[in-house]
Amino acid sequence: MPSQPLLDVRSLVEPDRVHRRAYSDPEIFDLEIKHIFEKTWIYAGHETQVPKPGDYWQFQIGRQPMVMVRGNGDAVHVLFNRCPHRGVQVCGSRHGSGGDALTCPYHSWRFHYDGSLESVPLESGYRDTRFDRDNPDFQMKRAARVQRYRGFVFASLDPKGPDLLEWLGDARMAFDDICDRSPVGRVEVVPNCFRVVQRSNWKFFMENQLDAVHPSVTHMSTGYAAADVERKLKRETGSQPLHYHYLSAFATSFDQWDQLETAGYPYGHTLLGGYMGLRPTDADTLEHERVLAAAYGEAKKEEILGRNIHHVLIYPSISVQSPLQQLRAIRPISHDRTMSEIWHFRLVGAPEAIYRRSLWYYNLVNSPSTMINADDLENWQRGQFGLNSNGGDWVSFHRDYGRDRDANGELHSTNGCSELPMRAQFRAWLKYLTETE
Amino acid sequence: MAEPTSVAAATALQTHHEVSQFLFQQSNLLDGKQWQAWIDLFADDGLYWMPPGPEYTTWDGVPSIFIEDRDLMTVRMKRVTHPNAWSQQAEWGTSHVVSNVTIDGTDAQSGDLLVRSRFHMLEVRRDDVRHFAGSYQHRLRRIDGGFRIVLQRVDMVNAQAAFEYVLQVWV
Ligand code: FES
Ligand SMILES: [Fe+2]
């Protein structure tokens, strides 16, 4: 039965506008943590982050400190990073190896990779007590559910709810698109994770990823600067490296962005379709195409490379840029602070040049020296300042409202600049916050 | 009456002095936001490199926080000086201290000087103060009686820490 604050939540979301409290109210943030982040499927990481038994990587689900651990063989476990003895965090580094067993640094309780108890020192001292190694109270607690899709690991703290595949729905194409670009259908993580804190509500990031109006405004300075140097190189050397285009493309005109498409799936996943010139006809690309055709046949190769994806957002935790093999995960810290983790993947078996081309995007656009996100983060912070204020109550999502096509619960627009993705995300947001059984 | 050893010592001292002045000037240009003059310290094939960790031995084929030649530096300069670089509207400035200048030797093949130093940079942006610190490794080439940077490697102790906001320009 919804309690008072939940009733309140309904008044915050209208189909074409949202109340600023959704971004500025710490109580709303608490509800989001409880009913969205600590409930639905959250991205844990990629299985290749933990290649060997005992390898672990820490991450957050909502406010919960979790650790993804490689078990024996193919198993990947997700545990609360908490010792059942007296609560100490067992894994101490951001990532590392637990050796033969995860060992608590306080009194040396030891755990199997799945969290079950391996040994405690002085076990005889527990004779005739309620200590019981088979009781979950004496094990590292596991996430209620852990599932993988094509190597990407998700965990949910809620034992109920849809399976990962059902929940992903058509948005699973993000992972198909990234993996199918490898001739063996697999990606491998590049073992470096950049982390950047955004001084803004997590939803600024989610909305911005599919906001096709912002790039030419927000990133105007970088777009022009890169285009300038790009022209100079073309003039002087006759050609210009593709990575200048990664930057100059941000200054693409509204008209061109508007030719893209958007989609909103159930559970808030959203898509911006668009290609940004990422299928050039240089020798490297043609070699990649040849490798894919050899692996899959011509027709399937065309299907793979013809997919029309700019970003796919898997609500509420990741943004996948499959044509560039990049993924950003967000971990909300408070209503006005959000951690982002930035990952790059290698297409197993694809030509090295394809990896190197995307690496430029990782270094120039996604690294902490980013010439792109510098202005995004600035604008989101200024957005947070504005929404914290009493200068107005509403956030407008009116652009192209009323023109979304609804096909069995999926929303579609044929203009990239539609604010459909934001409306679709808030439709899911409201559902999460009000369906609290 | 100069003995050979004291000649060598005087030369070493002189080189150390020149190198130190050059490194101080490098950081002064950054703090003074004299971007073009800073870029001009680099040789035509010069690179600015900030790896994600001290264990990296190359930028080739692996992630970097920065890996820029003069053309990419020029993009960055043109960005921050563009009137619509929104992130530049927030007042900001930096102050570097460069110290512990050590000349490791000369590259046998190229003759480049190999120099290490340490830096501490404080940045104020809007009302936030951030600290960045670490080591510089410079490869310096003597050109026209002065130095030009062939490689400036910057290892920040903060490299793997979560960045509160990003780095808009070079450290
Ligand atoms: S707290 Fe972990 S062994 Fe005591
Ligand atoms: Fe942006």
XYZ file of C-alpha atoms and ligand atoms in Angstrom:
613
model
C 0.000 0.000 0.000
C 1.579 3.290 -1.053
C 2.498 5.537 1.840
C 2.106 9.304 1.854
C 5.340 10.278 0.047
C 4.526 7.819 -2.744
C 1.191 9.468 -3.377
C 3.147 12.661 -3.575
C 5.358 11.227 -6.296
C 2.410 10.939 -8.684
C 1.908 14.672 -8.544
C 5.487 15.222 -9.727
C 5.180 13.595 -13.127
C 2.871 14.757 -15.862
C 3.167 13.338 -19.385
C 4.892 16.452 -20.717
C 6.558 17.953 -17.652
C 8.178 16.957 -14.367
C 8.386 18.767 -11.061
C 11.846 19.981 -10.067
C 11.619 18.004 -6.800
C 12.342 14.861 -8.804
C 15.899 16.226 -9.042
C 16.317 18.370 -5.971
C 14.617 16.574 -3.105
C 16.776 14.207 -0.998
C 13.633 12.331 0.071
C 12.777 11.575 -3.521
C 16.338 10.383 -3.943
C 15.864 7.987 -1.010
C 12.781 6.598 -2.732
C 14.676 6.162 -5.980
C 17.417 4.242 -4.206
C 14.899 1.986 -2.518
C 12.421 1.408 -5.321
C 14.616 1.646 -8.383
C 18.302 1.052 -7.700
C 18.016 -1.498 -4.889
C 15.307 -3.344 -6.713
C 15.751 -3.549 -10.443
C 18.623 -4.932 -12.544
C 21.791 -2.914 -12.057
C 24.925 -3.298 -14.136
C 27.642 -5.026 -12.143
C 30.349 -5.200 -14.758
C 31.675 -7.350 -17.544
C 32.733 -10.929 -16.856
C 36.198 -10.273 -18.306
C 36.872 -7.794 -15.492
C 37.283 -10.885 -13.320
C 39.014 -13.462 -15.543
C 40.416 -15.830 -12.890
C 38.762 -17.542 -9.899
C 38.919 -15.223 -6.904
C 39.249 -12.040 -8.973
C 36.926 -9.350 -7.747
C 35.758 -5.866 -8.641
C 33.841 -3.567 -6.301
C 30.805 -1.551 -7.316
C 27.638 -0.057 -5.837
C 24.022 -1.052 -6.120
C 22.154 1.949 -4.782
C 23.818 2.513 -1.404
C 25.041 -1.066 -1.104
C 28.742 -1.840 -1.440
C 28.908 -4.914 -3.660
C 31.646 -7.026 -5.081
C 31.571 -9.049 -8.283
C 33.659 -12.215 -7.839
C 34.717 -14.831 -10.358
C 33.934 -18.267 -9.002
C 35.342 -21.543 -10.194
C 34.816 -22.146 -13.874
C 32.370 -19.843 -15.514
C 30.492 -18.691 -12.412
C 30.302 -15.000 -11.521
C 28.940 -14.097 -8.082
C 27.758 -10.787 -6.695
C 28.104 -10.391 -2.935
C 27.618 -7.677 -0.379
C 31.112 -6.630 0.610
C 30.464 -7.282 4.271
C 31.780 -9.880 6.653
C 29.052 -11.682 8.598
C 31.236 -11.719 11.722
C 31.419 -8.054 12.663
C 30.640 -6.287 9.418
C 34.061 -5.410 8.069
C 34.414 -5.034 4.287
C 36.211 -8.124 3.100
C 37.574 -6.861 -0.225
C 39.717 -3.788 0.275
C 40.903 -2.698 -3.155
C 38.740 -1.379 -5.953
C 39.669 -4.591 -7.697
C 42.075 -7.415 -7.106
C 42.315 -11.087 -6.367
C 41.035 -12.804 -3.247
C 43.438 -15.735 -3.638
C 42.117 -19.209 -2.646
C 39.402 -17.685 -0.482
C 38.122 -14.209 0.313
C 39.658 -13.455 3.688
C 38.398 -10.879 6.141
C 41.209 -8.617 7.351
C 39.806 -8.353 10.889
C 39.632 -11.901 12.346
C 40.337 -14.005 9.294
C 36.989 -15.537 8.553
C 37.378 -16.995 5.087
C 34.778 -17.310 2.349
C 34.360 -19.281 -0.838
C 33.893 -17.173 -3.966
C 30.133 -17.634 -3.723
C 30.126 -16.130 -0.224
C 29.726 -19.381 1.700
C 31.932 -19.862 4.715
C 35.184 -21.700 4.161
C 36.660 -21.475 7.665
C 36.793 -19.484 10.848
C 39.746 -19.485 13.229
C 39.230 -21.176 16.624
C 36.108 -22.902 15.376
C 35.911 -24.987 18.558
C 34.946 -21.812 20.376
C 31.634 -21.924 18.544
C 30.678 -25.344 19.847
C 27.236 -25.261 21.446
C 26.523 -21.762 20.145
C 24.078 -20.666 17.479
C 26.952 -20.392 14.987
C 26.104 -22.476 11.935
C 28.237 -22.387 8.806
C 25.246 -23.363 6.663
C 23.113 -20.516 7.925
C 23.228 -17.493 5.573
C 23.771 -15.312 8.658
C 27.311 -16.664 8.691
C 28.030 -16.157 5.009
C 28.683 -13.164 2.832
C 25.236 -12.215 1.596
C 24.582 -12.729 -2.109
C 22.658 -10.386 -4.387
C 19.191 -11.894 -4.748
C 19.663 -12.442 -8.484
C 22.610 -12.377 -10.855
C 22.195 -12.841 -14.600
C 24.353 -12.212 -17.620
C 23.682 -11.340 -21.182
C 26.552 -11.820 -23.615
C 29.111 -11.340 -20.858
C 27.520 -8.267 -19.277
C 26.648 -9.018 -15.657
C 23.612 -7.571 -13.908
C 22.452 -8.022 -10.340
C 19.186 -7.329 -8.589
C 18.641 -7.109 -4.841
C 15.018 -8.112 -5.287
C 14.296 -11.844 -5.526
C 11.171 -11.103 -7.569
C 10.684 -9.283 -10.826
C 11.231 -9.984 -14.510
C 14.205 -11.967 -15.747
C 17.073 -9.971 -17.170
C 16.194 -10.784 -20.778
C 12.558 -9.928 -20.379
C 13.501 -6.729 -18.584
C 15.998 -5.711 -21.275
C 13.456 -6.372 -24.003
C 14.488 -4.848 -27.319
C 17.132 -2.763 -25.555
C 19.227 -5.931 -25.467
C 20.274 -4.907 -28.962
C 22.887 -2.722 -27.262
C 24.768 -5.878 -26.276
C 24.033 -7.709 -29.505
C 25.354 -4.762 -31.454
C 28.552 -4.475 -29.470
C 29.258 -8.245 -29.469
C 28.230 -9.032 -33.038
C 30.861 -6.618 -34.293
C 33.354 -9.240 -33.157
C 33.675 -12.188 -35.561
C 33.446 -14.541 -32.572
C 30.620 -12.597 -30.944
C 32.532 -11.565 -27.837
C 34.039 -8.479 -26.302
C 36.730 -8.176 -23.697
C 37.048 -5.283 -21.300
C 40.012 -2.936 -21.635
C 41.179 -3.117 -18.034
C 40.938 0.535 -17.086
C 37.981 2.303 -15.546
C 37.950 6.098 -15.475
C 35.682 7.593 -12.819
C 34.272 11.094 -12.935
C 31.864 12.627 -10.435
C 28.995 14.676 -11.823
C 27.647 17.410 -9.530
C 24.114 16.729 -10.638
C 21.233 14.359 -10.231
C 21.719 11.005 -11.971
C 18.788 11.681 -14.269
C 20.609 14.582 -15.928
C 23.033 12.023 -17.289
C 20.306 9.589 -18.338
C 18.372 12.262 -20.202
C 21.389 13.915 -21.738
C 22.624 10.737 -23.413
C 19.629 10.811 -25.738
C 19.216 14.559 -26.002
C 20.006 15.327 -29.624
C 19.411 19.056 -29.279
C 22.192 19.612 -26.772
C 25.344 18.566 -28.673
C 25.546 21.420 -31.132
C 24.888 23.909 -28.319
C 26.741 22.390 -25.381
C 29.693 21.243 -27.472
C 29.867 24.111 -29.902
C 33.321 25.203 -28.752
C 34.880 21.770 -29.178
C 33.032 21.112 -32.428
C 34.382 24.300 -33.988
C 37.869 23.905 -32.557
C 38.181 20.358 -33.892
C 36.697 21.262 -37.281
C 39.250 24.066 -37.589
C 42.228 21.803 -37.030
C 40.599 19.046 -39.091
C 40.416 21.444 -42.068
C 43.996 22.529 -41.564
C 45.211 18.910 -41.586
C 43.190 18.143 -44.682
C 44.652 21.178 -46.408
C 48.227 20.388 -45.426
C 48.311 16.615 -45.635
C 45.311 15.729 -47.770
C 43.642 13.683 -45.066
C 42.561 13.968 -41.481
C 42.430 11.273 -38.799
C 38.926 10.022 -37.979
C 39.213 11.075 -34.355
C 38.921 14.745 -35.305
C 35.523 13.852 -36.690
C 34.548 12.347 -33.317
C 34.876 15.853 -31.908
C 33.755 17.997 -34.836
C 30.596 15.877 -35.306
C 29.270 17.283 -32.042
C 28.678 20.568 -33.825
C 26.356 18.890 -36.344
C 23.338 21.073 -37.028
C 19.930 20.604 -35.404
C 18.543 19.456 -38.772
C 20.953 16.596 -38.999
C 20.383 15.471 -35.417
C 16.666 15.637 -36.090
C 17.013 13.017 -38.820
C 17.867 10.418 -36.177
C 15.248 8.327 -34.423
C 14.368 7.719 -30.813
C 12.631 4.888 -29.024
C 11.413 4.328 -25.494
C 11.019 0.749 -24.236
C 9.270 -0.536 -21.134
C 11.313 -0.161 -17.913
C 12.745 3.144 -19.140
C 15.332 1.880 -21.606
C 15.710 4.335 -24.443
C 17.508 4.588 -27.739
C 18.879 7.247 -30.001
C 19.445 5.815 -33.449
C 22.118 7.363 -35.619
C 25.385 6.640 -37.165
C 27.711 9.647 -36.863
C 29.742 8.490 -39.869
C 31.084 5.449 -38.120
C 30.960 3.268 -41.185
C 33.632 4.867 -43.309
C 35.188 3.092 -46.291
C 38.845 3.220 -45.327
C 41.018 0.111 -45.515
C 40.598 -0.703 -41.814
C 36.830 -0.658 -41.986
C 36.792 -2.752 -45.144
C 39.069 -5.293 -43.496
C 36.715 -5.440 -40.521
C 33.795 -5.959 -42.889
C 35.674 -8.752 -44.615
C 36.355 -10.496 -41.290
C 32.680 -10.218 -40.317
C 31.471 -11.476 -43.693
C 33.792 -14.485 -43.393
C 32.425 -15.237 -39.931
C 28.731 -14.579 -40.460
C 28.074 -14.393 -44.186
C 27.314 -11.317 -46.218
C 23.666 -10.871 -45.248
C 24.219 -11.120 -41.512
C 27.244 -8.820 -41.779
C 25.090 -6.190 -43.457
C 22.458 -6.591 -40.765
C 25.084 -6.115 -38.061
C 26.753 -3.075 -39.590
C 23.466 -1.597 -40.725
C 22.096 -1.311 -37.197
C 21.184 2.198 -36.422
C 22.441 2.925 -32.935
C 24.002 6.011 -31.437
C 23.360 5.315 -27.763
C 21.241 2.813 -25.909
C 20.369 3.615 -22.379
C 19.635 0.725 -20.059
C 17.674 2.452 -17.335
C 18.756 3.325 -14.684
C 22.419 2.405 -14.663
C 24.164 2.377 -18.039
C 24.603 4.086 -21.346
C 26.022 1.905 -24.112
C 27.641 3.287 -27.213
C 27.914 0.030 -29.121
C 29.419 1.299 -32.421
C 32.361 2.589 -30.374
C 32.390 -0.260 -27.835
C 32.021 2.090 -24.896
C 29.872 1.964 -21.824
C 29.248 4.345 -18.982
C 27.752 3.144 -15.721
C 26.411 5.582 -13.194
C 26.300 5.151 -9.452
C 24.190 7.805 -7.737
C 25.763 9.227 -4.580
C 23.132 11.756 -3.496
C 20.388 13.769 -5.128
C 23.010 16.155 -6.496
C 26.063 13.931 -6.991
C 26.590 11.008 -9.350
C 29.608 8.828 -9.974
C 30.225 7.678 -13.518
C 32.408 4.729 -14.492
C 33.718 4.732 -18.034
C 34.656 1.525 -19.831
C 35.990 0.506 -23.219
C 35.785 -2.952 -24.828
C 37.815 -4.748 -27.436
C 36.068 -6.738 -30.170
C 37.676 -10.172 -29.888
C 39.045 -11.253 -33.256
C 38.408 -7.938 -35.009
C 41.298 -6.037 -36.625
C 43.462 -4.131 -34.170
C 42.813 -0.922 -36.112
C 39.140 -0.995 -35.141
C 40.084 -1.127 -31.479
C 42.538 1.723 -31.912
C 39.986 3.861 -33.670
C 37.551 3.534 -30.777
C 40.371 4.078 -28.312
C 40.631 7.627 -29.631
C 37.018 8.157 -28.674
C 37.718 6.781 -25.195
C 40.720 9.088 -24.768
C 39.272 12.245 -26.293
C 35.584 12.076 -25.399
C 35.320 9.811 -22.354
C 38.565 10.189 -20.398
C 38.915 12.648 -17.497
C 40.506 15.116 -19.938
C 37.377 14.987 -22.107
C 36.828 17.988 -24.334
C 33.165 16.959 -24.592
C 31.948 16.099 -21.100
C 33.681 19.187 -19.714
C 30.723 21.186 -21.003
C 28.108 18.510 -20.268
C 29.064 18.338 -16.613
C 29.120 22.122 -16.414
C 25.624 22.360 -17.843
C 24.234 19.615 -15.631
C 25.681 21.268 -12.554
C 24.115 24.543 -13.578
C 20.893 22.600 -14.159
C 21.110 21.249 -10.633
C 21.657 24.778 -9.269
C 18.578 25.933 -11.164
C 16.377 23.053 -10.046
C 17.428 23.515 -6.422
C 16.027 27.030 -6.649
C 12.523 28.447 -6.317
C 12.815 30.062 -9.721
C 10.170 27.776 -11.138
C 8.605 24.408 -10.429
C 8.606 22.536 -13.701
C 10.995 20.935 -16.146
C 9.660 20.987 -19.701
C 9.588 17.888 -21.902
C 7.157 19.303 -24.412
C 9.158 19.016 -27.612
C 7.169 16.810 -29.982
C 4.837 15.767 -27.196
C 1.690 14.202 -28.624
C 3.532 12.842 -31.646
C 5.099 9.774 -30.006
C 3.915 6.587 -31.719
C 2.975 3.940 -29.194
C 3.456 0.392 -30.480
C 2.641 -2.199 -27.803
C 4.093 -0.064 -25.047
C 7.155 0.986 -27.067
C 7.305 4.656 -27.939
C 8.867 5.740 -31.220
C 9.717 9.034 -32.863
C 11.172 9.609 -36.295
C 12.812 12.842 -35.273
C 15.955 12.635 -33.186
C 15.330 15.900 -31.389
C 12.083 14.693 -29.815
C 12.002 14.718 -26.023
C 10.460 11.267 -26.182
C 13.352 9.587 -24.319
C 12.832 11.822 -21.279
C 9.075 11.230 -21.295
C 9.654 7.490 -21.623
C 12.135 7.472 -18.770
C 9.759 9.294 -16.457
C 6.938 6.947 -17.401
C 9.110 4.108 -16.099
C 10.312 6.169 -13.134
C 6.795 6.745 -11.946
C 5.942 3.102 -12.387
C 8.923 2.055 -10.287
C 8.104 4.500 -7.530
C 4.427 3.723 -7.340
C 4.445 -0.046 -7.911
C 5.819 -0.858 -4.509
C 3.619 -3.873 -3.897
C 92.594 27.621 -13.145
C 89.750 25.193 -13.803
C 90.404 21.500 -13.294
C 88.516 19.113 -15.606
C 86.265 17.901 -12.769
C 85.220 21.379 -11.816
C 84.553 22.191 -15.463
C 82.274 19.179 -15.600
C 80.668 20.262 -12.341
C 80.130 23.793 -13.619
C 78.608 22.464 -16.827
C 76.299 20.151 -14.886
C 75.270 23.009 -12.662
C 74.655 25.215 -15.665
C 72.545 22.522 -17.358
C 70.594 21.909 -14.174
C 69.922 25.610 -13.909
C 68.747 25.890 -17.525
C 66.557 22.812 -17.246
C 65.008 24.006 -14.005
C 64.277 27.426 -15.457
C 62.701 25.767 -18.465
C 60.428 23.568 -16.305
C 59.434 26.535 -14.152
C 58.646 28.501 -17.286
C 56.544 25.589 -18.571
C 54.355 25.692 -15.480
C 54.256 29.503 -15.438
C 52.804 29.482 -18.939
C 50.083 27.044 -17.843
C 49.225 29.108 -14.775
C 49.266 32.233 -16.955
C 46.924 30.554 -19.484
C 49.380 31.393 -22.239
C 48.326 28.359 -24.205
C 50.017 29.085 -27.519
C 53.327 29.929 -25.874
C 53.016 26.716 -23.876
C 52.326 24.638 -27.005
C 55.343 26.279 -28.636
C 57.571 24.735 -25.985
C 56.965 21.398 -27.709
C 59.068 20.128 -30.585
C 57.173 19.602 -33.844
C 56.881 15.915 -32.990
C 56.454 16.613 -29.270
C 53.833 14.809 -27.153
C 52.047 15.480 -23.907
C 51.101 12.238 -22.178
C 49.264 11.486 -18.944
C 48.924 7.723 -18.459
C 46.176 6.194 -16.293
C 48.810 4.730 -13.952
C 52.548 4.554 -13.318
C 52.776 1.012 -14.715
C 52.084 2.180 -18.273
C 55.196 2.188 -20.442
C 53.589 3.399 -23.672
C 50.512 5.228 -24.918
C 50.471 3.093 -28.015
C 47.257 1.074 -28.112
C 46.315 1.613 -24.457
C 44.091 4.172 -22.708
C 45.498 7.536 -21.672
C 44.108 10.446 -19.721
C 45.885 12.746 -22.177
C 47.834 11.859 -25.284
C 48.210 14.914 -27.461
C 50.437 16.122 -30.209
C 50.568 19.792 -31.174
C 47.482 19.492 -33.372
C 45.337 18.067 -30.593
C 46.782 20.625 -28.198
C 45.613 23.242 -30.651
C 42.088 21.800 -30.591
C 42.103 22.034 -26.807
C 43.402 25.601 -26.894
C 40.804 26.642 -29.438
C 38.096 25.039 -27.358
C 38.911 26.814 -24.112
C 39.334 30.156 -25.847
C 36.084 29.859 -27.818
C 33.506 32.339 -26.505
C 30.948 29.530 -26.103
C 33.088 27.226 -24.015
C 30.501 27.164 -21.240
C 32.728 25.420 -18.746
C 35.095 28.366 -19.041
C 32.499 30.795 -17.727
C 33.181 29.613 -14.186
C 36.192 31.542 -12.915
C 39.150 29.262 -12.547
C 42.887 29.300 -12.151
C 45.782 27.097 -11.215
C 49.028 27.374 -9.335
C 51.875 24.950 -9.951
C 54.920 24.346 -7.840
C 57.639 22.382 -9.614
C 60.550 20.967 -7.683
C 62.937 18.031 -7.155
C 64.452 18.566 -10.586
C 66.766 15.670 -11.374
C 68.702 15.140 -14.579
C 68.802 11.425 -15.212
C 71.115 11.599 -18.177
C 71.155 11.810 -21.915
C 69.517 9.438 -24.349
C 72.420 7.705 -26.083
C 70.746 7.714 -29.486
C 68.895 10.990 -29.709
C 70.962 13.068 -27.330
C 67.738 14.189 -25.602
C 68.068 15.165 -21.978
C 66.062 12.966 -19.607
C 64.709 14.937 -16.678
C 62.469 14.118 -13.727
C 60.739 16.546 -11.418
C 57.705 16.710 -9.172
C 54.772 19.072 -9.244
C 51.892 20.128 -7.090
C 49.000 21.939 -8.719
C 46.175 23.646 -6.900
C 43.138 24.552 -8.918
C 40.283 26.811 -7.911
C 37.139 26.563 -10.008
C 33.933 28.306 -9.032
C 34.177 27.728 -5.255
C 35.937 24.388 -5.382
C 39.582 23.698 -4.647
C 41.260 20.636 -6.126
C 44.796 19.322 -5.700
C 46.754 17.389 -8.241
C 50.288 16.189 -7.680
C 52.777 13.825 -9.148
C 55.852 13.580 -11.286
C 56.921 14.943 -14.618
C 59.322 13.109 -16.864
C 60.645 15.282 -19.639
C 62.559 14.397 -22.720
C 64.155 17.677 -23.817
C 65.851 18.401 -27.114
C 68.310 21.250 -27.565
C 67.142 23.355 -30.492
C 68.475 26.810 -31.356
C 70.227 27.177 -28.018
C 67.060 26.452 -26.052
C 65.027 23.423 -25.102
C 61.977 21.936 -26.771
C 59.854 19.196 -25.256
C 59.904 15.885 -27.100
C 57.826 14.164 -24.416
C 56.206 15.417 -21.254
C 54.985 12.446 -19.245
C 52.752 13.381 -16.329
C 52.093 10.763 -13.651
C 49.487 12.087 -11.281
C 49.054 10.355 -7.961
C 45.368 11.168 -8.500
C 45.261 9.364 -11.845
C 43.035 6.494 -10.684
C 41.093 8.493 -8.107
C 37.577 9.578 -9.008
C 37.800 12.981 -10.661
C 35.512 15.629 -9.234
C 34.761 17.228 -12.574
C 37.282 16.828 -15.393
C 40.616 18.320 -16.471
C 40.012 21.060 -19.003
C 43.632 21.758 -19.757
C 47.036 20.244 -19.226
C 48.508 19.762 -15.761
S 34.819 -8.892 11.105
Fe 35.364 -10.264 9.575
S 36.416 -11.778 10.610
Fe 35.748 -10.474 12.179
Fe 27.003 16.114 -24.409
